[in-house]
Amino acid sequence: MIEGVTKSFHGTEVLKGVSLTVRHSEVVVIAGRSGSGKSTLLRCIDQLETIDGGKIVACGHLMGLREKNGRLVPLPDRLVAQQQRDLGMVFQNFNLFPHISVIDNITVAPIKIQKVPKAQAVEEAMALLERVGLPEKANAYPRQLSGGQQQRVAIARALAMKPKVMLFDEPTSALDPEMISEVLDVMVDLSHQGMTMIVVTHEMGFARAAADRVLLMHEGAIVEEAPPEAFFTAPKSEHTKAFLSKILQH
């Protein structure tokens, strides 16, 4: 649950009182032009940015804050890190460790943070590589993979922490067109398996196929929120109509 969240950078208000509720196993796609606040909202949910006002409750936690003497105060970093484990984040640019193999990229956090025995972590990582269609790449290094393959490894790495919610920040924007579908196929499969997902993307085909709701953000606010059919065929906001007329031409 996101309630009245505000965020400013250098005096510019980027999020203007955003409120949103995402239900268990729901897939919510957030669309909007560059600079509309989409990625900032995801980063606030994952505690990579500190909100200025409002509150975020995820997986039963008041994110980044606790109540003390009747008011909200910031959580210590170690407790924020514990909250973040329930959230898996996939970024635009993969963020894999270049100096270690694919299997090590996936197992390093479960072994070091969750204290999973190495043999178990490797077994689970191989199952995840199978799930994203890359079991043969376990011993490869990121530089030996295509962009689409790297992003699928990044998804497997996020899933290795067994998150309750997956956040995707324009996961296909850095990919060549022919690699986009291989990443979207994995995401659609995740949605079919009941993963709760919040996805920032311009891939409207994915929104039609996998989303339960599609939102449009404009200048730091949610201006449209509807099931895919209504969003694409009967948008109410003029901002949505303008956005769709441009994006669906491409």
PDB file of C-alpha atoms in Angstrom:
ATOM      1  CA  MET A   1       0.000   0.000   0.000  1.00  0.00           C
ATOM      2  CA  ILE A   2       1.324   3.397  -1.029  1.00  0.00           C
ATOM      3  CA  GLU A   3      -0.375   6.333   0.635  1.00  0.00           C
ATOM      4  CA  GLY A   4       0.198   9.991  -0.179  1.00  0.00           C
ATOM      5  CA  VAL A   5       3.860   9.547  -1.078  1.00  0.00           C
ATOM      6  CA  THR A   6       5.809  12.667  -1.942  1.00  0.00           C
ATOM      7  CA  LYS A   7       9.394  13.001  -3.101  1.00  0.00           C
ATOM      8  CA  SER A   8      11.413  16.008  -4.245  1.00  0.00           C
ATOM      9  CA  PHE A   9      14.875  16.376  -5.742  1.00  0.00           C
ATOM     10  CA  HIS A  10      16.613  19.760  -5.457  1.00  0.00           C
ATOM     11  CA  GLY A  11      13.311  21.542  -4.879  1.00  0.00           C
ATOM     12  CA  THR A  12      11.482  19.833  -7.743  1.00  0.00           C
ATOM     13  CA  GLU A  13       8.544  17.685  -6.644  1.00  0.00           C
ATOM     14  CA  VAL A  14       8.828  14.372  -8.507  1.00  0.00           C
ATOM     15  CA  LEU A  15       6.068  12.464  -6.682  1.00  0.00           C
ATOM     16  CA  LYS A  16       2.981  14.450  -5.722  1.00  0.00           C
ATOM     17  CA  GLY A  17       1.017  12.508  -3.144  1.00  0.00           C
ATOM     18  CA  VAL A  18       0.921   9.153  -4.962  1.00  0.00           C
ATOM     19  CA  SER A  19      -1.434   6.504  -3.547  1.00  0.00           C
ATOM     20  CA  LEU A  20      -1.710   2.936  -4.834  1.00  0.00           C
ATOM     21  CA  THR A  21      -2.760  -0.436  -3.474  1.00  0.00           C
ATOM     22  CA  VAL A  22      -1.396  -3.622  -5.074  1.00  0.00           C
ATOM     23  CA  ARG A  23      -3.044  -6.898  -4.104  1.00  0.00           C
ATOM     24  CA  HIS A  24      -1.344 -10.258  -3.625  1.00  0.00           C
ATOM     25  CA  SER A  25      -0.558 -11.962  -6.979  1.00  0.00           C
ATOM     26  CA  GLU A  26      -1.565  -8.837  -8.918  1.00  0.00           C
ATOM     27  CA  VAL A  27       0.462  -7.532 -11.860  1.00  0.00           C
ATOM     28  CA  VAL A  28       0.418  -3.736 -12.117  1.00  0.00           C
ATOM     29  CA  VAL A  29       2.039  -1.995 -15.078  1.00  0.00           C
ATOM     30  CA  ILE A  30       3.046   1.656 -14.695  1.00  0.00           C
ATOM     31  CA  ALA A  31       3.361   3.591 -17.941  1.00  0.00           C
ATOM     32  CA  GLY A  32       4.190   7.206 -18.648  1.00  0.00           C
ATOM     33  CA  ARG A  33       6.631   9.491 -20.356  1.00  0.00           C
ATOM     34  CA  SER A  34      10.219   9.876 -19.234  1.00  0.00           C
ATOM     35  CA  GLY A  35      10.378  12.044 -16.126  1.00  0.00           C
ATOM     36  CA  SER A  36       6.838  11.276 -14.970  1.00  0.00           C
ATOM     37  CA  GLY A  37       8.045   9.725 -11.697  1.00  0.00           C
ATOM     38  CA  LYS A  38       7.652   6.022 -12.526  1.00  0.00           C
ATOM     39  CA  SER A  39      11.169   4.871 -11.666  1.00  0.00           C
ATOM     40  CA  THR A  40      11.339   7.136  -8.626  1.00  0.00           C
ATOM     41  CA  LEU A  41       8.179   5.488  -7.287  1.00  0.00           C
ATOM     42  CA  LEU A  42       9.742   2.022  -7.659  1.00  0.00           C
ATOM     43  CA  ARG A  43      12.945   3.171  -5.990  1.00  0.00           C
ATOM     44  CA  CYS A  44      10.941   4.573  -3.087  1.00  0.00           C
ATOM     45  CA  ILE A  45       9.076   1.286  -2.678  1.00  0.00           C
ATOM     46  CA  ASP A  46      12.410  -0.563  -2.556  1.00  0.00           C
ATOM     47  CA  GLN A  47      13.898   2.003  -0.148  1.00  0.00           C
ATOM     48  CA  LEU A  48      16.574   3.091  -2.612  1.00  0.00           C
ATOM     49  CA  GLU A  49      15.175   6.596  -2.181  1.00  0.00           C
ATOM     50  CA  THR A  50      13.830   8.080   1.043  1.00  0.00           C
ATOM     51  CA  ILE A  51      10.311   9.484   0.769  1.00  0.00           C
ATOM     52  CA  ASP A  52       9.572  13.006   1.978  1.00  0.00           C
ATOM     53  CA  GLY A  53       5.980  12.362   2.997  1.00  0.00           C
ATOM     54  CA  GLY A  54       3.299   9.697   3.115  1.00  0.00           C
ATOM     55  CA  LYS A  55       3.969   6.038   3.814  1.00  0.00           C
ATOM     56  CA  ILE A  56       4.617   2.726   2.087  1.00  0.00           C
ATOM     57  CA  VAL A  57       3.509  -0.589   3.573  1.00  0.00           C
ATOM     58  CA  ALA A  58       4.853  -3.691   1.817  1.00  0.00           C
ATOM     59  CA  CYS A  59       4.658  -7.321   2.913  1.00  0.00           C
ATOM     60  CA  GLY A  60       3.374  -6.241   6.322  1.00  0.00           C
ATOM     61  CA  HIS A  61       6.182  -3.728   6.939  1.00  0.00           C
ATOM     62  CA  LEU A  62       6.022   0.047   7.206  1.00  0.00           C
ATOM     63  CA  MET A  63       8.925   0.573   4.832  1.00  0.00           C
ATOM     64  CA  GLY A  64      11.912   2.505   6.104  1.00  0.00           C
ATOM     65  CA  LEU A  65      10.140   3.851   9.161  1.00  0.00           C
ATOM     66  CA  ARG A  66       9.027   2.905  12.657  1.00  0.00           C
ATOM     67  CA  GLU A  67       6.817   4.567  15.203  1.00  0.00           C
ATOM     68  CA  LYS A  68       8.560   6.069  18.211  1.00  0.00           C
ATOM     69  CA  ASN A  69       6.883   8.259  20.819  1.00  0.00           C
ATOM     70  CA  GLY A  70       3.902   8.792  18.566  1.00  0.00           C
ATOM     71  CA  ARG A  71       5.831   9.809  15.467  1.00  0.00           C
ATOM     72  CA  LEU A  72       7.567   8.109  12.567  1.00  0.00           C
ATOM     73  CA  VAL A  73      11.353   7.957  12.572  1.00  0.00           C
ATOM     74  CA  PRO A  74      13.766   6.352  10.080  1.00  0.00           C
ATOM     75  CA  LEU A  75      14.709   2.705  10.576  1.00  0.00           C
ATOM     76  CA  PRO A  76      18.368   1.746  11.044  1.00  0.00           C
ATOM     77  CA  ASP A  77      20.020   0.572   7.815  1.00  0.00           C
ATOM     78  CA  ARG A  78      20.212  -3.068   8.945  1.00  0.00           C
ATOM     79  CA  LEU A  79      16.428  -3.175   9.474  1.00  0.00           C
ATOM     80  CA  VAL A  80      15.823  -1.488   6.112  1.00  0.00           C
ATOM     81  CA  ALA A  81      17.992  -4.222   4.538  1.00  0.00           C
ATOM     82  CA  GLN A  82      15.823  -6.875   6.181  1.00  0.00           C
ATOM     83  CA  GLN A  83      12.681  -5.280   4.723  1.00  0.00           C
ATOM     84  CA  GLN A  84      14.252  -5.132   1.275  1.00  0.00           C
ATOM     85  CA  ARG A  85      14.631  -8.924   1.211  1.00  0.00           C
ATOM     86  CA  ASP A  86      10.905  -9.264   0.552  1.00  0.00           C
ATOM     87  CA  LEU A  87      11.287  -7.168  -2.610  1.00  0.00           C
ATOM     88  CA  GLY A  88      13.135  -8.234  -5.743  1.00  0.00           C
ATOM     89  CA  MET A  89      14.312  -5.416  -8.007  1.00  0.00           C
ATOM     90  CA  VAL A  90      15.288  -5.754 -11.664  1.00  0.00           C
ATOM     91  CA  PHE A  91      16.931  -2.679 -13.183  1.00  0.00           C
ATOM     92  CA  GLN A  92      17.361  -1.402 -16.736  1.00  0.00           C
ATOM     93  CA  ASN A  93      21.061  -2.182 -16.919  1.00  0.00           C
ATOM     94  CA  PHE A  94      21.300  -5.683 -15.398  1.00  0.00           C
ATOM     95  CA  ASN A  95      23.797  -4.712 -12.644  1.00  0.00           C
ATOM     96  CA  LEU A  96      25.456  -8.144 -12.681  1.00  0.00           C
ATOM     97  CA  PHE A  97      28.884  -8.511 -11.080  1.00  0.00           C
ATOM     98  CA  PRO A  98      31.184  -8.712 -14.134  1.00  0.00           C
ATOM     99  CA  HIS A  99      34.045 -10.531 -12.406  1.00  0.00           C
ATOM    100  CA  ILE A 100      32.106 -13.628 -11.268  1.00  0.00           C
ATOM    101  CA  SER A 101      30.194 -16.325 -13.120  1.00  0.00           C
ATOM    102  CA  VAL A 102      26.448 -16.469 -13.667  1.00  0.00           C
ATOM    103  CA  ILE A 103      25.966 -19.117 -10.980  1.00  0.00           C
ATOM    104  CA  ASP A 104      27.993 -17.058  -8.492  1.00  0.00           C
ATOM    105  CA  ASN A 105      25.987 -13.924  -9.343  1.00  0.00           C
ATOM    106  CA  ILE A 106      22.831 -15.792  -8.386  1.00  0.00           C
ATOM    107  CA  THR A 107      24.138 -17.548  -5.271  1.00  0.00           C
ATOM    108  CA  VAL A 108      26.212 -14.810  -3.628  1.00  0.00           C
ATOM    109  CA  ALA A 109      23.313 -13.064  -1.855  1.00  0.00           C
ATOM    110  CA  PRO A 110      21.522 -16.212  -0.594  1.00  0.00           C
ATOM    111  CA  ILE A 111      24.835 -17.572   0.758  1.00  0.00           C
ATOM    112  CA  LYS A 112      26.114 -14.335   2.322  1.00  0.00           C
ATOM    113  CA  ILE A 113      22.891 -12.666   3.424  1.00  0.00           C
ATOM    114  CA  GLN A 114      20.462 -15.522   4.047  1.00  0.00           C
ATOM    115  CA  LYS A 115      23.174 -18.019   5.110  1.00  0.00           C
ATOM    116  CA  VAL A 116      21.871 -20.668   2.710  1.00  0.00           C
ATOM    117  CA  PRO A 117      24.306 -23.622   2.456  1.00  0.00           C
ATOM    118  CA  LYS A 118      26.289 -23.399  -0.760  1.00  0.00           C
ATOM    119  CA  ALA A 119      25.104 -26.742  -2.162  1.00  0.00           C
ATOM    120  CA  GLN A 120      21.483 -25.751  -1.625  1.00  0.00           C
ATOM    121  CA  ALA A 121      22.049 -22.290  -3.110  1.00  0.00           C
ATOM    122  CA  VAL A 122      23.639 -23.797  -6.233  1.00  0.00           C
ATOM    123  CA  GLU A 123      20.810 -26.316  -6.629  1.00  0.00           C
ATOM    124  CA  GLU A 124      18.200 -23.584  -6.327  1.00  0.00           C
ATOM    125  CA  ALA A 125      20.141 -21.315  -8.697  1.00  0.00           C
ATOM    126  CA  MET A 126      20.281 -24.045 -11.341  1.00  0.00           C
ATOM    127  CA  ALA A 127      16.513 -24.489 -11.032  1.00  0.00           C
ATOM    128  CA  LEU A 128      16.105 -20.742 -11.566  1.00  0.00           C
ATOM    129  CA  LEU A 129      18.397 -20.799 -14.611  1.00  0.00           C
ATOM    130  CA  GLU A 130      16.245 -23.601 -15.990  1.00  0.00           C
ATOM    131  CA  ARG A 131      13.199 -21.438 -15.332  1.00  0.00           C
ATOM    132  CA  VAL A 132      14.631 -18.515 -17.328  1.00  0.00           C
ATOM    133  CA  GLY A 133      15.932 -20.798 -20.070  1.00  0.00           C
ATOM    134  CA  LEU A 134      19.680 -20.504 -19.415  1.00  0.00           C
ATOM    135  CA  PRO A 135      20.916 -23.617 -17.598  1.00  0.00           C
ATOM    136  CA  GLU A 136      23.828 -23.966 -20.026  1.00  0.00           C
ATOM    137  CA  LYS A 137      25.155 -20.508 -19.057  1.00  0.00           C
ATOM    138  CA  ALA A 138      25.806 -21.299 -15.368  1.00  0.00           C
ATOM    139  CA  ASN A 139      29.593 -21.023 -15.700  1.00  0.00           C
ATOM    140  CA  ALA A 140      29.649 -18.189 -18.220  1.00  0.00           C
ATOM    141  CA  TYR A 141      30.567 -14.619 -17.291  1.00  0.00           C
ATOM    142  CA  PRO A 142      28.242 -11.665 -17.922  1.00  0.00           C
ATOM    143  CA  ARG A 143      30.449 -10.345 -20.756  1.00  0.00           C
ATOM    144  CA  GLN A 144      29.838 -13.614 -22.629  1.00  0.00           C
ATOM    145  CA  LEU A 145      26.066 -13.139 -22.619  1.00  0.00           C
ATOM    146  CA  SER A 146      23.736 -11.093 -24.789  1.00  0.00           C
ATOM    147  CA  GLY A 147      21.767  -8.277 -23.186  1.00  0.00           C
ATOM    148  CA  GLY A 148      18.633 -10.394 -23.088  1.00  0.00           C
ATOM    149  CA  GLN A 149      20.505 -13.251 -21.435  1.00  0.00           C
ATOM    150  CA  GLN A 150      22.021 -10.893 -18.861  1.00  0.00           C
ATOM    151  CA  GLN A 151      18.584  -9.547 -17.978  1.00  0.00           C
ATOM    152  CA  ARG A 152      17.209 -13.068 -17.565  1.00  0.00           C
ATOM    153  CA  VAL A 153      20.104 -13.831 -15.212  1.00  0.00           C
ATOM    154  CA  ALA A 154      19.262 -10.629 -13.316  1.00  0.00           C
ATOM    155  CA  ILE A 155      15.683 -11.873 -12.909  1.00  0.00           C
ATOM    156  CA  ALA A 156      16.962 -15.239 -11.653  1.00  0.00           C
ATOM    157  CA  ARG A 157      19.272 -13.445  -9.221  1.00  0.00           C
ATOM    158  CA  ALA A 158      16.362 -11.427  -7.820  1.00  0.00           C
ATOM    159  CA  LEU A 159      14.208 -14.559  -7.509  1.00  0.00           C
ATOM    160  CA  ALA A 160      16.993 -16.369  -5.642  1.00  0.00           C
ATOM    161  CA  MET A 161      16.178 -14.286  -2.561  1.00  0.00           C
ATOM    162  CA  LYS A 162      12.599 -15.627  -2.662  1.00  0.00           C
ATOM    163  CA  PRO A 163      10.949 -12.199  -2.730  1.00  0.00           C
ATOM    164  CA  LYS A 164       7.228 -11.730  -2.169  1.00  0.00           C
ATOM    165  CA  VAL A 165       7.046  -8.856  -4.666  1.00  0.00           C
ATOM    166  CA  MET A 166       9.037  -8.247  -7.856  1.00  0.00           C
ATOM    167  CA  LEU A 167       9.752  -4.714  -9.069  1.00  0.00           C
ATOM    168  CA  PHE A 168      10.837  -4.171 -12.675  1.00  0.00           C
ATOM    169  CA  ASP A 169      12.242  -0.806 -13.759  1.00  0.00           C
ATOM    170  CA  GLU A 170      12.015  -0.702 -17.571  1.00  0.00           C
ATOM    171  CA  PRO A 171      13.681  -4.129 -17.824  1.00  0.00           C
ATOM    172  CA  THR A 172      13.775  -4.155 -21.641  1.00  0.00           C
ATOM    173  CA  SER A 173      14.739  -0.542 -22.381  1.00  0.00           C
ATOM    174  CA  ALA A 174      18.464  -1.326 -22.776  1.00  0.00           C
ATOM    175  CA  LEU A 175      17.866  -4.311 -25.052  1.00  0.00           C
ATOM    176  CA  ASP A 176      17.959  -4.710 -28.822  1.00  0.00           C
ATOM    177  CA  PRO A 177      14.466  -5.332 -30.232  1.00  0.00           C
ATOM    178  CA  GLU A 178      15.077  -9.017 -30.963  1.00  0.00           C
ATOM    179  CA  MET A 179      16.012  -9.662 -27.315  1.00  0.00           C
ATOM    180  CA  ILE A 180      12.984  -8.005 -25.734  1.00  0.00           C
ATOM    181  CA  SER A 181      10.589 -10.919 -26.171  1.00  0.00           C
ATOM    182  CA  GLU A 182      12.851 -13.411 -24.377  1.00  0.00           C
ATOM    183  CA  VAL A 183      12.765 -11.240 -21.245  1.00  0.00           C
ATOM    184  CA  LEU A 184       9.043 -10.488 -21.503  1.00  0.00           C
ATOM    185  CA  ASP A 185       8.307 -14.211 -21.888  1.00  0.00           C
ATOM    186  CA  VAL A 186       9.978 -14.874 -18.523  1.00  0.00           C
ATOM    187  CA  MET A 187       7.973 -12.052 -16.938  1.00  0.00           C
ATOM    188  CA  VAL A 188       4.697 -13.354 -18.370  1.00  0.00           C
ATOM    189  CA  ASP A 189       5.552 -16.795 -17.000  1.00  0.00           C
ATOM    190  CA  LEU A 190       6.173 -15.253 -13.574  1.00  0.00           C
ATOM    191  CA  SER A 191       2.783 -13.545 -13.695  1.00  0.00           C
ATOM    192  CA  HIS A 192       1.104 -16.852 -14.535  1.00  0.00           C
ATOM    193  CA  GLN A 193       2.744 -18.384 -11.460  1.00  0.00           C
ATOM    194  CA  GLY A 194       1.155 -15.817  -9.176  1.00  0.00           C
ATOM    195  CA  MET A 195       4.082 -13.503  -8.485  1.00  0.00           C
ATOM    196  CA  THR A 196       3.057 -10.038  -7.306  1.00  0.00           C
ATOM    197  CA  MET A 197       4.671  -7.616  -9.752  1.00  0.00           C
ATOM    198  CA  ILE A 198       4.954  -3.873 -10.292  1.00  0.00           C
ATOM    199  CA  VAL A 199       6.385  -3.201 -13.737  1.00  0.00           C
ATOM    200  CA  VAL A 200       7.499   0.115 -15.187  1.00  0.00           C
ATOM    201  CA  THR A 201       7.616  -0.386 -18.947  1.00  0.00           C
ATOM    202  CA  HIS A 202       6.783   0.979 -22.385  1.00  0.00           C
ATOM    203  CA  GLU A 203       6.006  -2.530 -23.631  1.00  0.00           C
ATOM    204  CA  MET A 204       2.260  -2.202 -24.080  1.00  0.00           C
ATOM    205  CA  GLY A 205       2.001  -5.711 -25.498  1.00  0.00           C
ATOM    206  CA  PHE A 206       3.155  -7.018 -22.122  1.00  0.00           C
ATOM    207  CA  ALA A 207       0.636  -4.765 -20.376  1.00  0.00           C
ATOM    208  CA  ARG A 208      -2.183  -6.196 -22.492  1.00  0.00           C
ATOM    209  CA  ALA A 209      -1.040  -9.790 -21.979  1.00  0.00           C
ATOM    210  CA  ALA A 210      -0.066  -9.898 -18.319  1.00  0.00           C
ATOM    211  CA  ALA A 211      -1.318  -6.881 -16.379  1.00  0.00           C
ATOM    212  CA  ASP A 212      -4.315  -6.869 -14.079  1.00  0.00           C
ATOM    213  CA  ARG A 213      -4.189  -3.066 -14.046  1.00  0.00           C
ATOM    214  CA  VAL A 214      -2.362  -0.430 -16.060  1.00  0.00           C
ATOM    215  CA  LEU A 215      -1.572   2.988 -14.594  1.00  0.00           C
ATOM    216  CA  LEU A 216      -0.415   6.142 -16.303  1.00  0.00           C
ATOM    217  CA  MET A 217       1.780   8.579 -14.421  1.00  0.00           C
ATOM    218  CA  HIS A 218       2.066  12.191 -15.517  1.00  0.00           C
ATOM    219  CA  GLU A 219       4.164  14.818 -13.756  1.00  0.00           C
ATOM    220  CA  GLY A 220       4.418  12.865 -10.517  1.00  0.00           C
ATOM    221  CA  ALA A 221       0.791  11.773 -10.201  1.00  0.00           C
ATOM    222  CA  ILE A 222      -1.328   8.796 -11.259  1.00  0.00           C
ATOM    223  CA  VAL A 223      -3.799  10.168 -13.803  1.00  0.00           C
ATOM    224  CA  GLU A 224      -5.320   6.894 -15.057  1.00  0.00           C
ATOM    225  CA  GLU A 225      -5.838   3.472 -13.514  1.00  0.00           C
ATOM    226  CA  ALA A 226      -7.821   0.742 -15.261  1.00  0.00           C
ATOM    227  CA  PRO A 227      -7.808  -2.893 -16.416  1.00  0.00           C
ATOM    228  CA  PRO A 228      -5.883  -3.274 -19.711  1.00  0.00           C
ATOM    229  CA  GLU A 229      -8.977  -3.468 -21.924  1.00  0.00           C
ATOM    230  CA  ALA A 230     -10.392  -0.209 -20.571  1.00  0.00           C
ATOM    231  CA  PHE A 231      -6.986   1.494 -20.450  1.00  0.00           C
ATOM    232  CA  PHE A 232      -6.316   0.851 -24.132  1.00  0.00           C
ATOM    233  CA  THR A 233      -9.808   1.139 -25.615  1.00  0.00           C
ATOM    234  CA  ALA A 234     -11.556   3.691 -23.414  1.00  0.00           C
ATOM    235  CA  PRO A 235      -9.023   5.904 -21.617  1.00  0.00           C
ATOM    236  CA  LYS A 236     -10.563   8.718 -19.611  1.00  0.00           C
ATOM    237  CA  SER A 237      -7.588  11.028 -19.133  1.00  0.00           C
ATOM    238  CA  GLU A 238      -6.462  13.293 -21.959  1.00  0.00           C
ATOM    239  CA  HIS A 239      -2.895  12.531 -20.874  1.00  0.00           C
ATOM    240  CA  THR A 240      -3.529   8.819 -21.446  1.00  0.00           C
ATOM    241  CA  LYS A 241      -5.049   9.445 -24.869  1.00  0.00           C
ATOM    242  CA  ALA A 242      -2.027  11.526 -25.868  1.00  0.00           C
ATOM    243  CA  PHE A 243       0.416   8.937 -24.479  1.00  0.00           C
ATOM    244  CA  LEU A 244      -1.262   6.046 -26.295  1.00  0.00           C
ATOM    245  CA  SER A 245      -1.523   7.928 -29.578  1.00  0.00           C
ATOM    246  CA  LYS A 246       2.258   8.386 -29.543  1.00  0.00           C
ATOM    247  CA  ILE A 247       3.417   5.067 -28.162  1.00  0.00           C
ATOM    248  CA  LEU A 248       1.094   2.883 -30.251  1.00  0.00           C
ATOM    249  CA  GLN A 249       2.325   4.527 -33.455  1.00  0.00           C
ATOM    250  CA  HIS A 250       5.759   2.936 -32.941  1.00  0.00           C
TER     251      HIS A 250
END
